[in-house]
Short mmCIF file of C-alpha atoms in Angstrom, two decimals:
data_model
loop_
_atom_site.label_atom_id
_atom_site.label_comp_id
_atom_site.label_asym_id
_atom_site.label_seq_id
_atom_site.Cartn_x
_atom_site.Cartn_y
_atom_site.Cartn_z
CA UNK M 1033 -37.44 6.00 22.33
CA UNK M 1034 -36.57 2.93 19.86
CA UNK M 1035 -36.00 3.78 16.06
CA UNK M 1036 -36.81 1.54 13.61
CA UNK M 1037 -35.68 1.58 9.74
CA UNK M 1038 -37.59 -1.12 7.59
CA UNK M 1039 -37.50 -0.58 3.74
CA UNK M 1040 -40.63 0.83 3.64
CA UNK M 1041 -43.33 1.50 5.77
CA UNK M 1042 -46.84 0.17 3.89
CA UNK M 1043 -49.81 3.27 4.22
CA UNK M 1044 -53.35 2.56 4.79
CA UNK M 1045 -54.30 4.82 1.57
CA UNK M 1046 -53.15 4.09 -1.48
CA UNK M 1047 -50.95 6.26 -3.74
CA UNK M 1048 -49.61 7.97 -0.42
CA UNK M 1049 -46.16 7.37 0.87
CA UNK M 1050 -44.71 7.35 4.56
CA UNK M 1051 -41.05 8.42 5.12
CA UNK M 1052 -41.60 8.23 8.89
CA UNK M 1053 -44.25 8.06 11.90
CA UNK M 1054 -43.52 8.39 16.15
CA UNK M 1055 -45.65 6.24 17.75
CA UNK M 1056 -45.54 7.62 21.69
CA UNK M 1057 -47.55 4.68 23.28
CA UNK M 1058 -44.77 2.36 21.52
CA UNK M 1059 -41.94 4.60 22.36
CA UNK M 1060 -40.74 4.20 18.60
CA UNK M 1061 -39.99 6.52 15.80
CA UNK M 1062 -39.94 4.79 12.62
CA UNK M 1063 -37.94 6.03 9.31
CA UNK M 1064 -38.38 4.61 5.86
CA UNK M 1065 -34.92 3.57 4.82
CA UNK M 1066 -35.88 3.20 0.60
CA UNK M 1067 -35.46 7.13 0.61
CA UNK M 1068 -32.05 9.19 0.28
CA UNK M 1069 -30.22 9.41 3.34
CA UNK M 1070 -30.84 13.36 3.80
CA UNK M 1071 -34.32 13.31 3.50
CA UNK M 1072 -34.30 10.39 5.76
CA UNK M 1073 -32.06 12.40 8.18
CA UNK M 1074 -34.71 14.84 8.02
CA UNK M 1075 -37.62 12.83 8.28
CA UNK M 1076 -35.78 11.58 11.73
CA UNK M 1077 -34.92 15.19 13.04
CA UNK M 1078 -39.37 15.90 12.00
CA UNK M 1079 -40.59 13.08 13.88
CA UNK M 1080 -37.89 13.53 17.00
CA UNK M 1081 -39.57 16.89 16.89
CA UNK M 1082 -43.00 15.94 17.35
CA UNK M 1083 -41.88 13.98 20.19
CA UNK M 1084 -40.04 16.41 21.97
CA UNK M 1085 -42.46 19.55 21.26
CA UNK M 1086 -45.75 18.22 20.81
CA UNK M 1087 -46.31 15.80 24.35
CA UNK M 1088 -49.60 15.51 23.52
CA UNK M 1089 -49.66 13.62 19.58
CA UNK M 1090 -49.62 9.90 20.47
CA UNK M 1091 -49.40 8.99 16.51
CA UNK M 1092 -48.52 10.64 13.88
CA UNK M 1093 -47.32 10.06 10.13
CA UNK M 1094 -45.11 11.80 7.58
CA UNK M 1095 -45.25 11.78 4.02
CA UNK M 1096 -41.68 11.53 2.52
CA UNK M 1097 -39.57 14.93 4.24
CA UNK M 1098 -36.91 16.33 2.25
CA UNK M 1099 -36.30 19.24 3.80
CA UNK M 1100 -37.69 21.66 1.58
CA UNK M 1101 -41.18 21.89 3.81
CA UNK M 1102 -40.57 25.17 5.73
CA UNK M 1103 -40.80 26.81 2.60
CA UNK M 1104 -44.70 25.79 2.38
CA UNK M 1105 -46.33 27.84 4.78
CA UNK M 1106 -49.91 26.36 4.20
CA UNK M 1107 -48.78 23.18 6.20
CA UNK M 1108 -50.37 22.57 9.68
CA UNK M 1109 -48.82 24.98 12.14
CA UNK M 1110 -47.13 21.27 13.73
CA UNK M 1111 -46.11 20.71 10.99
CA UNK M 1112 -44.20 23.63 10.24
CA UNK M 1113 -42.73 23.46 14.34
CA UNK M 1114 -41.61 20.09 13.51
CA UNK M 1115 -39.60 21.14 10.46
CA UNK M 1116 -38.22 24.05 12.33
CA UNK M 1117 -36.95 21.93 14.86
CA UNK M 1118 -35.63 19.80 12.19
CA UNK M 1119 -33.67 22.55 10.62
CA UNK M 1120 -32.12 23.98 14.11
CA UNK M 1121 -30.74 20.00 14.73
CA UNK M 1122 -29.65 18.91 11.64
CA UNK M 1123 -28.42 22.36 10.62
CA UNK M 1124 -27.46 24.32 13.76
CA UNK M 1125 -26.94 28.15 13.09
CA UNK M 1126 -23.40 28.84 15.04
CA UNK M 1127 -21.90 25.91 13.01
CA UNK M 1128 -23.65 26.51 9.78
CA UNK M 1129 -22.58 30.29 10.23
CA UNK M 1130 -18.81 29.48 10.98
CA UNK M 1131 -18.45 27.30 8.41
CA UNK M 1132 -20.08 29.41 6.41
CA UNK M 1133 -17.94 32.26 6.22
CA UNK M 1134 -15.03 29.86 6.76
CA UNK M 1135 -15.70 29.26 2.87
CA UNK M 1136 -17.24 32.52 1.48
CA UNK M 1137 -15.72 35.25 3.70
CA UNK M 1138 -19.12 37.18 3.97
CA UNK M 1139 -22.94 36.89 3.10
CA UNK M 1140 -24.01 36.55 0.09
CA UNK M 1141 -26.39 39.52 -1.57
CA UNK M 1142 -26.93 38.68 -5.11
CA UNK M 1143 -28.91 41.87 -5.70
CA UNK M 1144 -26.08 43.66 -6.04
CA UNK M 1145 -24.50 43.18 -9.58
CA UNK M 1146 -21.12 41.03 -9.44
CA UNK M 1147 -20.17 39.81 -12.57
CA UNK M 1148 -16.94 37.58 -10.75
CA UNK M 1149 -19.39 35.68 -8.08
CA UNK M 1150 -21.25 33.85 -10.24
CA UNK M 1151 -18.20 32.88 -12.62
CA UNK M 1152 -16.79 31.22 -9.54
CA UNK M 1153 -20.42 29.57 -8.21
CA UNK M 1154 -20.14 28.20 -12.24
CA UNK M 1155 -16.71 26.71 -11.53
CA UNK M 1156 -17.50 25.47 -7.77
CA UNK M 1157 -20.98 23.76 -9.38
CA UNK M 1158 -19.47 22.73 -12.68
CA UNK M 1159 -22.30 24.51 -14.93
CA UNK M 1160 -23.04 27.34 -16.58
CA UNK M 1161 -24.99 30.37 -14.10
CA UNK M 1162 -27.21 32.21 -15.39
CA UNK M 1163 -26.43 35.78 -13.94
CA UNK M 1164 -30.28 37.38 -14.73
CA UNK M 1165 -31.93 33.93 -12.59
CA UNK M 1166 -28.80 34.35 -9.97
CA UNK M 1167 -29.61 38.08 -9.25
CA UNK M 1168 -33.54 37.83 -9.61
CA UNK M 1169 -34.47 34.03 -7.70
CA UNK M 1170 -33.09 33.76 -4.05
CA UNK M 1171 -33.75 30.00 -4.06
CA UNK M 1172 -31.66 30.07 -7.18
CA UNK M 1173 -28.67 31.74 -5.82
CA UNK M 1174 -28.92 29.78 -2.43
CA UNK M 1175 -29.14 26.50 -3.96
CA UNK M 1176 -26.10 26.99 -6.13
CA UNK M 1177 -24.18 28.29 -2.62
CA UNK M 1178 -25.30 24.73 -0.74
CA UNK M 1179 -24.43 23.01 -3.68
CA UNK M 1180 -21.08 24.43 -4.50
CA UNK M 1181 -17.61 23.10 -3.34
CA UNK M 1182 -15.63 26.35 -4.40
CA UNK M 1183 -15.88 30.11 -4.65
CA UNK M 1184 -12.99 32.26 -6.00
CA UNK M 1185 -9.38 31.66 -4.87
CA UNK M 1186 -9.63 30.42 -1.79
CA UNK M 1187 -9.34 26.45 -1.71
CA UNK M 1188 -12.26 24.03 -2.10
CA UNK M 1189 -14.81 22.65 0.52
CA UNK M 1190 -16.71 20.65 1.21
CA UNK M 1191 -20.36 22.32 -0.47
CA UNK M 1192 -22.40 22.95 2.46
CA UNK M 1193 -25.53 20.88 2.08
CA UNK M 1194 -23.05 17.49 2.16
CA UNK M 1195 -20.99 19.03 5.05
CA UNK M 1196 -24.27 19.14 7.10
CA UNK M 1197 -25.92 15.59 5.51
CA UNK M 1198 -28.83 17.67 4.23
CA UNK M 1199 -30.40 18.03 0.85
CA UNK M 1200 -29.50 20.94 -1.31
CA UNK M 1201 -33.13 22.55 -0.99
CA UNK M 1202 -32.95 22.31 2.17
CA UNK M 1203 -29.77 23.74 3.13
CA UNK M 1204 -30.64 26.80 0.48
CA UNK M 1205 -33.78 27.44 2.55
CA UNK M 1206 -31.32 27.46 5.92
CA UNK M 1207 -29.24 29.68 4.43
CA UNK M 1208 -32.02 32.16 3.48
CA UNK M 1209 -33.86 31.75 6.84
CA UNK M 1210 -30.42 32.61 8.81
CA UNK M 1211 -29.84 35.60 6.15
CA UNK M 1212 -26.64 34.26 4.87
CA UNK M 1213 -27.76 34.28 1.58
CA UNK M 1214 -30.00 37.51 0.44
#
């Protein structure tokens, strides 16, 4: 299989943007390069997919893929495989899971009331948390974990969703699939 990057890859309908098509009769997958380089990493892991699990889609094209598709379960059950897929390659649970406790020691429940955890998610992120939104909204806690580089005493890190080249949304919807963040 060949990948090809142009700028931008033109669509037949207008208003409606392509981050990325597999062509299996031309043995190519193509990625739109004018997008950020994690949703294009995405996009790349989503159309691999197709390839690999779906033998029998000759064409198929992608509208821009950030990562934060799994979360919309009224997508095409391919769809949905392919962004699976996506999420086990680019985000692999043994390493996501070491490296994960490497920097916060243990899962994180926000349910349970911790006044100190999201002081130190407001220092790692550099903005104010608010602690009703943190213990209510699991996106909202798991974004600020993929997004912060620090978390108490122990020294900084790289924040998660850069260590794995992966947008923020959808490293916080990892994190929530693999129960790391509840």
């Amino acid at each position: 299989v060949e990948l090809e990057e142009p700028e931008e890859i033109i669509s037949e309908r207008r208003g409606y943007e392509v981050a990325g098509f597999m062509d299996r009769p031309t043995k190519k997958i193509v990625v739109a390069q004018k997008y950020k380089a994690e949703w294009r990493r995405f996009t790349m892991a989503h159309e691999i997919a197709h390839w690999v699990i779906h033998p029998a889609i000759n064409y198929h094209r992608d509208r821009p893929m950030t990562g934060a598709e799994p979360a919309d379960l009224g997508r095409p059950e391919e769809e949905q495989e392919a962004d699976f897929f996506a999420s086990e390659l680019v985000m692999p649970a043994k390493p996501l899971t070491a490296y994960f406790y490497q920097a916060f020691g243990q899962r994180i429940d926000g349910r349970i009331p911790d006044p100190i955890l999201p002081t130190w998610l407001s220092v790692g992120t550099n903005r104010h948390i608010n602690e009703i939104e943190f213990s209510s909204r699991l996106r909202y806690r798991a974004l600020l974990i993929a997004e912060t580089r620090s978390c108490g005493p122990a020294p900084s890190f790289v924040p998660l969703a850069k260590q794995f080249g992966v947008s923020p949304t959808a490293m916080a919807i990892r994190l929530e699939g693999l129960g790391l963040v509840i």
